[in-house]
mmCIF file of C-alpha atoms and ligand atoms in Angstrom:
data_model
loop_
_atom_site.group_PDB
_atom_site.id
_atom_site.type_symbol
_atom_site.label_atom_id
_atom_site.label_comp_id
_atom_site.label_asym_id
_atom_site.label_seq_id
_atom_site.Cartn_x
_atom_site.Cartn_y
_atom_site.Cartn_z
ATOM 1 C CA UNK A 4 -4.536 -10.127 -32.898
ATOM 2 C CA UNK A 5 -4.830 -6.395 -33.259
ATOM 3 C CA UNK A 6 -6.646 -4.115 -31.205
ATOM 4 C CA UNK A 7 -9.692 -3.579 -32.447
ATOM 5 C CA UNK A 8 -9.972 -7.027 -32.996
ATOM 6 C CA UNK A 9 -9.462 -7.756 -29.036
ATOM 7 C CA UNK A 10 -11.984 -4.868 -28.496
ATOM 8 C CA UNK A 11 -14.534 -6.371 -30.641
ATOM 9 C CA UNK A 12 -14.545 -9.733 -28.946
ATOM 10 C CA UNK A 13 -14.272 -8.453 -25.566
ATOM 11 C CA UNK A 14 -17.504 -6.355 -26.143
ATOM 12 C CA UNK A 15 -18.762 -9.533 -27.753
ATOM 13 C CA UNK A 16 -18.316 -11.717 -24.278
ATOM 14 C CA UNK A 17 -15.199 -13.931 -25.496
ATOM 15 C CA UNK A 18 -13.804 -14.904 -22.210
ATOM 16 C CA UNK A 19 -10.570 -15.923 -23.296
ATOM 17 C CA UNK A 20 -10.392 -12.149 -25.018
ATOM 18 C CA UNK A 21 -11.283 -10.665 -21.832
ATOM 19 C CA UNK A 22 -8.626 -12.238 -19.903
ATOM 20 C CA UNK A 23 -5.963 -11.366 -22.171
ATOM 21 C CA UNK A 24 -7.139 -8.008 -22.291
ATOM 22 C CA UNK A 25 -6.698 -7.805 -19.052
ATOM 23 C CA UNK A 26 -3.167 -9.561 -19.374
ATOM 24 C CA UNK A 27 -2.556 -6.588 -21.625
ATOM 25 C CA UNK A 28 -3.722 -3.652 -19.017
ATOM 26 C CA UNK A 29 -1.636 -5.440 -16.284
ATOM 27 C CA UNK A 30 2.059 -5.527 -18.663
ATOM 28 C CA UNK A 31 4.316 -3.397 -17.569
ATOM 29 C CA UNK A 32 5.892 -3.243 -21.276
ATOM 30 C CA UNK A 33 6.066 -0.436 -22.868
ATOM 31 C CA UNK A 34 4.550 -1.396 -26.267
ATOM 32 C CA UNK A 35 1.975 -3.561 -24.340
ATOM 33 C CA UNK A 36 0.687 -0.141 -22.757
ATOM 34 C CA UNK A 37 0.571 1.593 -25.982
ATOM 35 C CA UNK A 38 -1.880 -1.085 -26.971
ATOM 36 C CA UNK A 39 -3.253 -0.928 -23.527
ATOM 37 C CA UNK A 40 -4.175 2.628 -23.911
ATOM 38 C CA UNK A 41 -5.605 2.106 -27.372
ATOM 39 C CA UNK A 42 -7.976 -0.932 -26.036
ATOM 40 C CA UNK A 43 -9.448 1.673 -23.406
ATOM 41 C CA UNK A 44 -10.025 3.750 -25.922
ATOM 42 C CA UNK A 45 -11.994 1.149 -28.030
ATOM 43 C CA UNK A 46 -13.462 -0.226 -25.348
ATOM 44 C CA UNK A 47 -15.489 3.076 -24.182
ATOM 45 C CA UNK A 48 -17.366 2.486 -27.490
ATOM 46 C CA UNK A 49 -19.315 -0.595 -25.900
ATOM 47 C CA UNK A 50 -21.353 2.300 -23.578
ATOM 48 C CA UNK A 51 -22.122 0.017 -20.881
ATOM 49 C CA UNK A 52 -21.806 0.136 -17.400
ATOM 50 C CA UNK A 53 -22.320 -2.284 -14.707
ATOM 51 C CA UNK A 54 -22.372 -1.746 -10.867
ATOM 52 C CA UNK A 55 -19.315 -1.506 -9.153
ATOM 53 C CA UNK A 56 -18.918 -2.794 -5.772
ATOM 54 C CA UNK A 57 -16.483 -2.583 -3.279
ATOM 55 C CA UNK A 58 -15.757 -4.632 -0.471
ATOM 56 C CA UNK A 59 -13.776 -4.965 1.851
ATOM 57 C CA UNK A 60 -12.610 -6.845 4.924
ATOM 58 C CA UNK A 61 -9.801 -8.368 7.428
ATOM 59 C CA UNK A 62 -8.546 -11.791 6.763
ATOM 60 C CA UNK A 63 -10.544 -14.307 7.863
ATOM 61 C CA UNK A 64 -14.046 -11.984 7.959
ATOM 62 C CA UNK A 65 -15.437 -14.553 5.221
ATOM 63 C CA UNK A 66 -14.608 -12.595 1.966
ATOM 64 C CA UNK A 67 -14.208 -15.793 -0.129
ATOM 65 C CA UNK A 68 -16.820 -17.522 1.677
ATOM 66 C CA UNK A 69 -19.654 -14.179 0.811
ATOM 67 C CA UNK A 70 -18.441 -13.361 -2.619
ATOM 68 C CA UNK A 71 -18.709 -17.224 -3.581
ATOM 69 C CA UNK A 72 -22.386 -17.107 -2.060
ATOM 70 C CA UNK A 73 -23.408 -13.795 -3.088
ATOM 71 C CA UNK A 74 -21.974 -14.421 -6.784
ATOM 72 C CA UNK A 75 -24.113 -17.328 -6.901
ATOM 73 C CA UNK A 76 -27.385 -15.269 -5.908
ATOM 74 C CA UNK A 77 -26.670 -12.821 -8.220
ATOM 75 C CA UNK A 78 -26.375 -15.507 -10.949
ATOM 76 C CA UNK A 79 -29.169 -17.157 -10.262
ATOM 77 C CA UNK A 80 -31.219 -13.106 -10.227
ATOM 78 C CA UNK A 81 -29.715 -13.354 -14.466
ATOM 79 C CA UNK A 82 -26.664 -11.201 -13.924
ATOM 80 C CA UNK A 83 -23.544 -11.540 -15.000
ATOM 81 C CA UNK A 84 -20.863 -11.006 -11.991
ATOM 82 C CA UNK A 85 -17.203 -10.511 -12.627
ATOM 83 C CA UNK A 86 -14.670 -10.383 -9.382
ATOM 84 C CA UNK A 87 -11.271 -8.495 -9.178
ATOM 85 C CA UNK A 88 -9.312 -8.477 -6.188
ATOM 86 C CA UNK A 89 -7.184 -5.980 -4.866
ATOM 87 C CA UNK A 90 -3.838 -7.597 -2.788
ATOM 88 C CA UNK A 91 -1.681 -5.135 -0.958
ATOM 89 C CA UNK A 92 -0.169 -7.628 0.673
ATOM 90 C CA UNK A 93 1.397 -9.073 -2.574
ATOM 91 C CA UNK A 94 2.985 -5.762 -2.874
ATOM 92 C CA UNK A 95 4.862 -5.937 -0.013
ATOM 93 C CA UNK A 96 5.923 -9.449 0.527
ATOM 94 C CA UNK A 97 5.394 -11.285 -2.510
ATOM 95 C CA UNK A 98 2.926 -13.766 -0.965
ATOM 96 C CA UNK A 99 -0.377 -13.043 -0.803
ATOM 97 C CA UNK A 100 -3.467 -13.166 1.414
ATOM 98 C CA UNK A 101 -6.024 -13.331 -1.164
ATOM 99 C CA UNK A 102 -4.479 -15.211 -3.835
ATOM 100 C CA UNK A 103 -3.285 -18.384 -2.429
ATOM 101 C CA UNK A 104 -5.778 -20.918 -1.333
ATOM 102 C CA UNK A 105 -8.542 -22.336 -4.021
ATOM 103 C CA UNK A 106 -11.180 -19.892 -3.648
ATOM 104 C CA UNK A 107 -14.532 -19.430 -4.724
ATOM 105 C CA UNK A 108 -14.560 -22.988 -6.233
ATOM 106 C CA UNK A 109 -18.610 -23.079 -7.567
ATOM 107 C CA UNK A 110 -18.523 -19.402 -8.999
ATOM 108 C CA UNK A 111 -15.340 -20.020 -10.746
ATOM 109 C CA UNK A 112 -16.991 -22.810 -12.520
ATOM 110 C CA UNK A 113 -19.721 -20.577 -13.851
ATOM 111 C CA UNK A 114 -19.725 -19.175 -17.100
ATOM 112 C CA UNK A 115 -21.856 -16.019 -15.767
ATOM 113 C CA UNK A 116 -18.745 -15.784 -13.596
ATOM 114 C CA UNK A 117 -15.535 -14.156 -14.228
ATOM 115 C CA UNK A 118 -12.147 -14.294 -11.395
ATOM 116 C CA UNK A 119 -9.675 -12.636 -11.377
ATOM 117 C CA UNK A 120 -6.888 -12.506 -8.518
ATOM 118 C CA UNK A 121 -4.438 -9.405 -7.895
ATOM 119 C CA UNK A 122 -2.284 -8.146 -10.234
ATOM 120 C CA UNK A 123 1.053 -8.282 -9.026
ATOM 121 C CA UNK A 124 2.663 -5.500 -8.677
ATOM 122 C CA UNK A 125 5.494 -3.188 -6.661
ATOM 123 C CA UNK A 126 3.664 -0.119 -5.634
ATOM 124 C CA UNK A 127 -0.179 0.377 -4.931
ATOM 125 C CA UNK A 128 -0.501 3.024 -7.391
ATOM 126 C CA UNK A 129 0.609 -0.049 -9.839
ATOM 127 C CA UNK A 130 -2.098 -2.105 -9.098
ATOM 128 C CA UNK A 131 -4.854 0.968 -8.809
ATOM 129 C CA UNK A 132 -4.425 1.875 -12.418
ATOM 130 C CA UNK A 133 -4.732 -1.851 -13.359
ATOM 131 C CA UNK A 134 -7.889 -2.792 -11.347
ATOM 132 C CA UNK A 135 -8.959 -0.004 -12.212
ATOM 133 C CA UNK A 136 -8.549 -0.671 -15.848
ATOM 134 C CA UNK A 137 -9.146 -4.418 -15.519
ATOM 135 C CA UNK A 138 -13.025 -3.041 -14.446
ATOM 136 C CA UNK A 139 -13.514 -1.096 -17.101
ATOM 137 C CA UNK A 140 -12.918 -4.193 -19.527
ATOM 138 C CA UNK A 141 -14.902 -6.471 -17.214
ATOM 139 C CA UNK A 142 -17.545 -3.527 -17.877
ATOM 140 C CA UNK A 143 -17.195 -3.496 -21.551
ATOM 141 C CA UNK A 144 -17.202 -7.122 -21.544
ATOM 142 C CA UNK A 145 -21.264 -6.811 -20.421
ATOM 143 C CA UNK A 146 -21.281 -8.430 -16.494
ATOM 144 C CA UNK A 147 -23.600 -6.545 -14.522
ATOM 145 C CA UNK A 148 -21.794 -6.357 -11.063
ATOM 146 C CA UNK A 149 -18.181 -6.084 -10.648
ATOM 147 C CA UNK A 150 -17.328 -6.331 -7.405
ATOM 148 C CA UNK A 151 -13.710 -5.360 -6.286
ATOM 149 C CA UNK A 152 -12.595 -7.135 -3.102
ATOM 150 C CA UNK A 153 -9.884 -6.244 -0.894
ATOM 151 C CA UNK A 154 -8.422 -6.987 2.220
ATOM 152 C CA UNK A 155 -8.648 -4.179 5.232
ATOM 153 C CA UNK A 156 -4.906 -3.083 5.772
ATOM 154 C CA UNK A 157 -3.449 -0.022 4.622
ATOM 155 C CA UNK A 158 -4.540 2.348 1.963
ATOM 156 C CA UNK A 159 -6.051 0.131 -0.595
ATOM 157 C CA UNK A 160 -9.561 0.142 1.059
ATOM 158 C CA UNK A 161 -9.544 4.061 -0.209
ATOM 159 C CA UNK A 162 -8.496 3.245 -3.076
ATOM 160 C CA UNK A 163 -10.950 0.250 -3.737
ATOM 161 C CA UNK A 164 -13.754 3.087 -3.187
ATOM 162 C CA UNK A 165 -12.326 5.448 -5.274
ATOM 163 C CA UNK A 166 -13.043 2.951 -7.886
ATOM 164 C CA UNK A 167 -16.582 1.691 -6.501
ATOM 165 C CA UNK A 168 -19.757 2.862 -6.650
ATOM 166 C CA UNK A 169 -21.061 1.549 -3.617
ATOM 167 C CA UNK A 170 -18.632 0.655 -0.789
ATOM 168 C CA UNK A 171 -19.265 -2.281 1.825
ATOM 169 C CA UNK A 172 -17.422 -3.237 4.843
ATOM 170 C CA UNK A 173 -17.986 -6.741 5.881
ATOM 171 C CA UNK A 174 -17.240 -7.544 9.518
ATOM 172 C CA UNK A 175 -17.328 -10.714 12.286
ATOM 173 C CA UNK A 176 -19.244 -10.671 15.380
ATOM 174 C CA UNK A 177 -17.094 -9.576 18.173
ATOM 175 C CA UNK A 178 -17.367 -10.507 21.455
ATOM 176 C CA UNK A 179 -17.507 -7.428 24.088
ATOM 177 C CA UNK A 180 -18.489 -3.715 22.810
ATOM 178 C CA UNK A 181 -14.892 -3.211 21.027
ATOM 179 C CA UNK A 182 -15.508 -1.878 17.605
ATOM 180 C CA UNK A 183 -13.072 -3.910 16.205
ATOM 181 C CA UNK A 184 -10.336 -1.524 15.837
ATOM 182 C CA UNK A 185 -11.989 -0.033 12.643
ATOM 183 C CA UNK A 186 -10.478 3.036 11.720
ATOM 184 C CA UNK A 187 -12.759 5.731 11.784
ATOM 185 C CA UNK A 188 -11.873 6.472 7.919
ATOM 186 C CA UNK A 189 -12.895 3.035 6.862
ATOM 187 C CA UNK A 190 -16.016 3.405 8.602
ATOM 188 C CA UNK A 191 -16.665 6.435 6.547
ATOM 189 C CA UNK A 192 -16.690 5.026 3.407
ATOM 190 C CA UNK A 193 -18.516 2.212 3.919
ATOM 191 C CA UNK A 194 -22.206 2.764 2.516
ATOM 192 C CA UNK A 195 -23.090 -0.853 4.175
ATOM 193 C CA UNK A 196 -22.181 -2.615 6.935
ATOM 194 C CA UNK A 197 -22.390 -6.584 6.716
ATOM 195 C CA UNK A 198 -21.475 -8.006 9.773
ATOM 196 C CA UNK A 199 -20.854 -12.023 8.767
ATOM 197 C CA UNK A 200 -21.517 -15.365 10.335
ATOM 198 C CA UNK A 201 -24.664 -14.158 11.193
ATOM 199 C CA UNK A 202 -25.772 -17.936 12.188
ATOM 200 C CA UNK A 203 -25.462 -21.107 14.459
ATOM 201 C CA UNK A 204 -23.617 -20.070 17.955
ATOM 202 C CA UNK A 205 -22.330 -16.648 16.558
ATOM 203 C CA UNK A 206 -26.018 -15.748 15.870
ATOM 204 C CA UNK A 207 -26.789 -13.422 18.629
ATOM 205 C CA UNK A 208 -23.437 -11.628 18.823
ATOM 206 C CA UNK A 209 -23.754 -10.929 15.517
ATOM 207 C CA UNK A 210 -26.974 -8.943 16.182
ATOM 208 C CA UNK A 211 -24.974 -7.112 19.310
ATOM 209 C CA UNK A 212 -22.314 -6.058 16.665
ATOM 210 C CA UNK A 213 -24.237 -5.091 14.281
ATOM 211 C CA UNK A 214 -26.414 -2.875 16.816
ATOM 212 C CA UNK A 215 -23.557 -1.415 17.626
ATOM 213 C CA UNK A 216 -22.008 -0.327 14.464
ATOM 214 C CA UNK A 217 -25.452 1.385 13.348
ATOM 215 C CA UNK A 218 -24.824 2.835 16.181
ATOM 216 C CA UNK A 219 -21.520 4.023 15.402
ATOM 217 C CA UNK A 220 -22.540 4.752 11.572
ATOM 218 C CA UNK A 221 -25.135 7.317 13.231
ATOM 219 C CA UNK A 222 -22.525 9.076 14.708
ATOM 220 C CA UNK A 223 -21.081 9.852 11.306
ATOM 221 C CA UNK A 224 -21.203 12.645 8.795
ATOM 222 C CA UNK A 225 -24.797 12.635 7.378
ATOM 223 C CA UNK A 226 -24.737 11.970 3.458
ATOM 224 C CA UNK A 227 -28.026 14.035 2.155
ATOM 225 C CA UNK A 228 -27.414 12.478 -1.403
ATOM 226 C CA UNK A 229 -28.330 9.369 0.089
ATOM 227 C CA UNK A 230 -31.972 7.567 0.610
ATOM 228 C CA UNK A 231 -32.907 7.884 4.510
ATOM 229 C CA UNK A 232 -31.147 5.140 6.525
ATOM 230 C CA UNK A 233 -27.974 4.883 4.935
ATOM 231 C CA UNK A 234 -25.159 4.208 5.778
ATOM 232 C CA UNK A 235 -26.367 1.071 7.281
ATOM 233 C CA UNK A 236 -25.051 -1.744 8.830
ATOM 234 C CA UNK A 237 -26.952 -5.339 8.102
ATOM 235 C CA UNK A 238 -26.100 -9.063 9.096
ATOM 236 C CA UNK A 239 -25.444 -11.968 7.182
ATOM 237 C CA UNK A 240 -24.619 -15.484 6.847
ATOM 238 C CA UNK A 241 -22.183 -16.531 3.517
ATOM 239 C CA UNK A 242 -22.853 -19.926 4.959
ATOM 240 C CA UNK A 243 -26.394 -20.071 5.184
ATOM 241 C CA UNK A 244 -27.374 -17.414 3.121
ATOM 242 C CA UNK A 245 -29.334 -15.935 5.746
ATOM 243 C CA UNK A 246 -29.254 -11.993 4.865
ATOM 244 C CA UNK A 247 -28.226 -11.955 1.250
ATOM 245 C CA UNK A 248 -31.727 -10.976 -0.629
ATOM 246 C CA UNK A 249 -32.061 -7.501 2.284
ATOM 247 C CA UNK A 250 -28.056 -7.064 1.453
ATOM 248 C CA UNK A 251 -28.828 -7.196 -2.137
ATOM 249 C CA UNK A 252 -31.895 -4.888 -1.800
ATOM 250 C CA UNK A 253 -30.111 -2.259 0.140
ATOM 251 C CA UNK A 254 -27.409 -2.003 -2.285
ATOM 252 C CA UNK A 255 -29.546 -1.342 -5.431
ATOM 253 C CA UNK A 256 -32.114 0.756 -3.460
ATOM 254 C CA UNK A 257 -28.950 3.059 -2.654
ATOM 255 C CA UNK A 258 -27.964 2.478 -6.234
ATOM 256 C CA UNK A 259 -31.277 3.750 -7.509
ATOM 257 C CA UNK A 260 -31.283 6.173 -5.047
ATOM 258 C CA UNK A 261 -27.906 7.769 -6.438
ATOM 259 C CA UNK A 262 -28.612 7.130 -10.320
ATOM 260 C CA UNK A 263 -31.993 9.672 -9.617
ATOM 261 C CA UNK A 264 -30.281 11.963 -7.300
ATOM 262 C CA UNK A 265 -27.243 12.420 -9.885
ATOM 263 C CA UNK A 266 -24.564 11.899 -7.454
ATOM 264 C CA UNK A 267 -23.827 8.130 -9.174
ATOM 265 C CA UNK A 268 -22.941 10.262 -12.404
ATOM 266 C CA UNK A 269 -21.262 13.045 -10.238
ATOM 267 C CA UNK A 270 -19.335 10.339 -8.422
ATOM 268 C CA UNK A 271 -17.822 8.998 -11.552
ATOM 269 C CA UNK A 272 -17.035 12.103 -12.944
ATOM 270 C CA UNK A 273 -15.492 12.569 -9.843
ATOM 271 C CA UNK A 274 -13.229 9.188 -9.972
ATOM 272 C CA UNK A 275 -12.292 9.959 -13.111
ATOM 273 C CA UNK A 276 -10.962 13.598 -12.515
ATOM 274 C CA UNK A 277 -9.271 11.823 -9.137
ATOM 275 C CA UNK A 278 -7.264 8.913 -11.363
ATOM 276 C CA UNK A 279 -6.591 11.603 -14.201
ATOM 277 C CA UNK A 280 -4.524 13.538 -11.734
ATOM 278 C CA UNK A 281 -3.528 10.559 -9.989
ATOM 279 C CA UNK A 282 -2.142 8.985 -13.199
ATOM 280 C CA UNK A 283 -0.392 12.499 -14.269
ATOM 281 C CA UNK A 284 1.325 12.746 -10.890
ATOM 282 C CA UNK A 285 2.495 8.833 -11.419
ATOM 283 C CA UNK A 286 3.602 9.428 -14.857
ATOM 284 C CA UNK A 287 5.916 12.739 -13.784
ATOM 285 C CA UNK A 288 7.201 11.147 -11.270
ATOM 286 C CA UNK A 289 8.517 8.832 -13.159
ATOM 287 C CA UNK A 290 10.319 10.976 -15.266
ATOM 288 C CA UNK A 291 11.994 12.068 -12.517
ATOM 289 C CA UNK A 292 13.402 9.125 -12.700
ATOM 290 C CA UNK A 293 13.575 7.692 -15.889
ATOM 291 C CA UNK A 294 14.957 10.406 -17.933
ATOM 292 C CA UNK A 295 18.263 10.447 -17.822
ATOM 293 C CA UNK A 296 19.008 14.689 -18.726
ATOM 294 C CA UNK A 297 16.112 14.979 -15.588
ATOM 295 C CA UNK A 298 17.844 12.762 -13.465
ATOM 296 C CA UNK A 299 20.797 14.386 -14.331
ATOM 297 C CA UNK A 300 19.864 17.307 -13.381
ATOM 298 C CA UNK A 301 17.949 16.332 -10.273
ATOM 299 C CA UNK A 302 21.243 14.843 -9.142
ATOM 300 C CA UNK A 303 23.291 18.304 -9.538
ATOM 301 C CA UNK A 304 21.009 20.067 -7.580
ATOM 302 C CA UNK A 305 20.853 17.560 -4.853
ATOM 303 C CA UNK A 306 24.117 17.468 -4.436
ATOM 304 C CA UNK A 307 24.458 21.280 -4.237
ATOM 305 C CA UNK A 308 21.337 21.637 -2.324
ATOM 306 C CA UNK A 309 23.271 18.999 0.512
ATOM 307 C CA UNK A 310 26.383 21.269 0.108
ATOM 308 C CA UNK A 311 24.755 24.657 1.063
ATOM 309 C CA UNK A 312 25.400 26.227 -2.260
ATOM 310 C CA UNK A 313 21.593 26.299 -3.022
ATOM 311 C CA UNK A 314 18.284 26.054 -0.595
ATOM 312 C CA UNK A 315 16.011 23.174 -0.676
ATOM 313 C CA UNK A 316 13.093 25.987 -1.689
ATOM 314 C CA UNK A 317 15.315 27.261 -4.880
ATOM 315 C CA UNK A 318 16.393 24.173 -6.156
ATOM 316 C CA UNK A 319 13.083 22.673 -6.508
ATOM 317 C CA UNK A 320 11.901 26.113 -8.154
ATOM 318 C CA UNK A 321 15.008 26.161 -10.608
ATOM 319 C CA UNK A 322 14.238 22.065 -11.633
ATOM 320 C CA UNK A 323 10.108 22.962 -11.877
ATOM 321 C CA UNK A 324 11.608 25.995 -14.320
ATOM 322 C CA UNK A 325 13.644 23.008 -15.970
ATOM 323 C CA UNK A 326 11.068 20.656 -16.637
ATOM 324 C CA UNK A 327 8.478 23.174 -17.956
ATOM 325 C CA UNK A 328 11.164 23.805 -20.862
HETATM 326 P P1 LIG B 402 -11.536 -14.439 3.993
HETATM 327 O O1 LIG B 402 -10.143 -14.618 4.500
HETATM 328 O O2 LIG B 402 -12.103 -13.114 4.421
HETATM 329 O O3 LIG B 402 -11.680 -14.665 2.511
HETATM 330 O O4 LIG B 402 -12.439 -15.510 4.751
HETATM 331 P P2 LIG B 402 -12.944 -16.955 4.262
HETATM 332 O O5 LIG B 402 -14.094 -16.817 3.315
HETATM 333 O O6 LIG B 402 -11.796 -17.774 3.844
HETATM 334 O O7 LIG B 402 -13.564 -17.508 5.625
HETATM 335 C C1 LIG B 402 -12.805 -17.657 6.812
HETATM 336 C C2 LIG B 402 -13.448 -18.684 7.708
HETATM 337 O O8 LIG B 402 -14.728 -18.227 8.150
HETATM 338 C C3 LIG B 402 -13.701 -20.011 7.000
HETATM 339 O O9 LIG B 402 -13.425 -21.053 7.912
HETATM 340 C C4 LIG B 402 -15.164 -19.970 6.653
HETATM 341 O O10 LIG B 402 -15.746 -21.237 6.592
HETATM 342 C C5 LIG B 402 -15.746 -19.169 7.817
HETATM 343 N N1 LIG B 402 -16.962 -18.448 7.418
HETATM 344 C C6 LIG B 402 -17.103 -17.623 6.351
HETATM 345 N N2 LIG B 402 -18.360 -17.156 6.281
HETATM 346 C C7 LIG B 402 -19.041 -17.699 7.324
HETATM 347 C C8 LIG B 402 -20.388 -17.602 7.801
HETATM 348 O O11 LIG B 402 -21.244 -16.925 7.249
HETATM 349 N N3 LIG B 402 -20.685 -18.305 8.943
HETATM 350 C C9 LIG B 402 -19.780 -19.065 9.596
HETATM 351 N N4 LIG B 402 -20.183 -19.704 10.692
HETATM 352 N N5 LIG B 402 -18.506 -19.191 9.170
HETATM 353 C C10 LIG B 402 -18.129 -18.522 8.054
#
């Protein structure tokens, strides 16, 4: 099939198109990212955007257990949801966290629905341009949320939100006043809060945590491009379902809120000038290595750089000089 064609039926809602699209986007292959490129490009035709939400959370928090809930309410509101996940852990040993169990059983039976698990992938940067690319189809493709999941170790809750346009954090009850060990970063860019299993026996502590991370949220950097009260920190229940309507409420009133204050425009722009450089500092990089007269030359001056005939400061100058010729 050639590109346009794939384009065409993407943007028409052909679901086996969009997955092998997304197939495409995820290749490594040099001639499949030549066509990769080319199916972005046709793709931005379709002029649609959906909402893009990020979430993230530790192992165990009830990711699989919300999305599969809240996927279903969304459905059942007439939108179309599509789900990407974001694996570091894949990365690193091979196995994952997010991919391996039978997950989200009822919303992957829904044609409104669309799953997809991580790409795998050696480096993070890898798997940011993908997921990042893999949304932009899903967007194409017409579903209304896209929500990018990810679990809350290292750097790829950053990059998750680099890619969202609203950013939640969802959280357990905790016993005691610890705050979890939540890095002070990841608290930052969380717009909402959702502290889980809001129900049964874990009812009131769920309350207690969540009282306490509003309080913590206060305690942050204000955002004046935001409606009063966020960020904010909310409980729910992906088992009883206790919380999702507010949730869903809060998310499009700061939604709305951003689309009339311009900063959801802003923000994009934004993104896009952040994974434009990102993508340019990947790509020469890479030709560090890859190009064989660069890598060369790299080489020579290491060596003399580690033999004292040259300083560190120099030789970088001279191979900058190099590569602009
Ligand atoms: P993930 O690792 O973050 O994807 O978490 P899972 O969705 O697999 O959930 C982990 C465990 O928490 C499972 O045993 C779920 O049944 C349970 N769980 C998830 N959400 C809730 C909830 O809202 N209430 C209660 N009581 N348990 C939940």
């Amino acid at each position: 099939m050639d590109i346009d064609e794939l384009a065409e039926r993407v943007m028409a809602g052909d679901r086996r198109a969009l997955s092998r699209a997304i197939t495409l986007v995820e290749s490594g292959r040099a001639d499949h990212r030549a066509q990769a490129v080319d199916l972005l490009e046709a793709l931005k035709g379709a002029g649609r955007t959906a909402l893009r939400i990020g979430l993230s959370g530790t192992p165990g928090v009830g990711k699989s257990t919300f999305i599969e809930a809240f996927g279903m309410f969304l459905i059942a509101k007439g939108l179309r949801v599509a789900v990407l996940a974001v694996d570091p852990s894949s990365t690193r040993s091979g196995g994952s966290i997010l991919g391996d169990k039978t997950r989200m059983e009822q919303l992957s039976r829904k044609r409104e629905a669309f799953i997809r698990p991580s790409p795998s992938q050696s480096q993070l940067g890898g798997v940011a341009r993908r997921t990042r690319e893999a949304v932009a189809i899903c967007e194409a493709a017409g579903f209304d949320v896209v929500l990018i999941e990810t679990v809350g170790v290292g750097q790829s809750e950053t990059m998750v939100a680099d890619m969202s346009d609203l950013f939640l954090l969802l959280l357990a009850p905790a016993g005691g006043d610890e705050l979890q060990g939540v890095k002070r970063g990841i608290m930052e860019i969380a717009d909402i809060i959702l502290v889980n299993k809001a129900d049964g026996d874990l009812k009131s502590t769920a309350t207690r945590t969540c009282a306490d991370y509003a309080g913590a949220l206060k305690l942050l950097r204000k955002r004046p491009q935001d409606p009063a009260g966020f960020p904010k920190a909310m409980t729910v229940s992906a088992v009883t379902e206790a919380g999702l309507p507010d949730a869903w409420e809060a998310m499009t009133e700061l939604a709305e809120g951003r689309r009339a204050s311009g900063h959801w425009e802003r923000n994009r722009a934004e993104q896009a000038r952040h994974w434009f450089l990102e993508d340019l500092r990947a790509g020469l990089l890479a030709r560090l290595h890859t190009d064989p007269d660069i890598r060369a030359e790299v080489d020579r001056l290491g060596r003399d750089v580690a033999e004292g005939r040259i300083s560190a400061t120099a030789a970088a100058d001279e191979m900058l000089a190099t590569m602009r010729r």
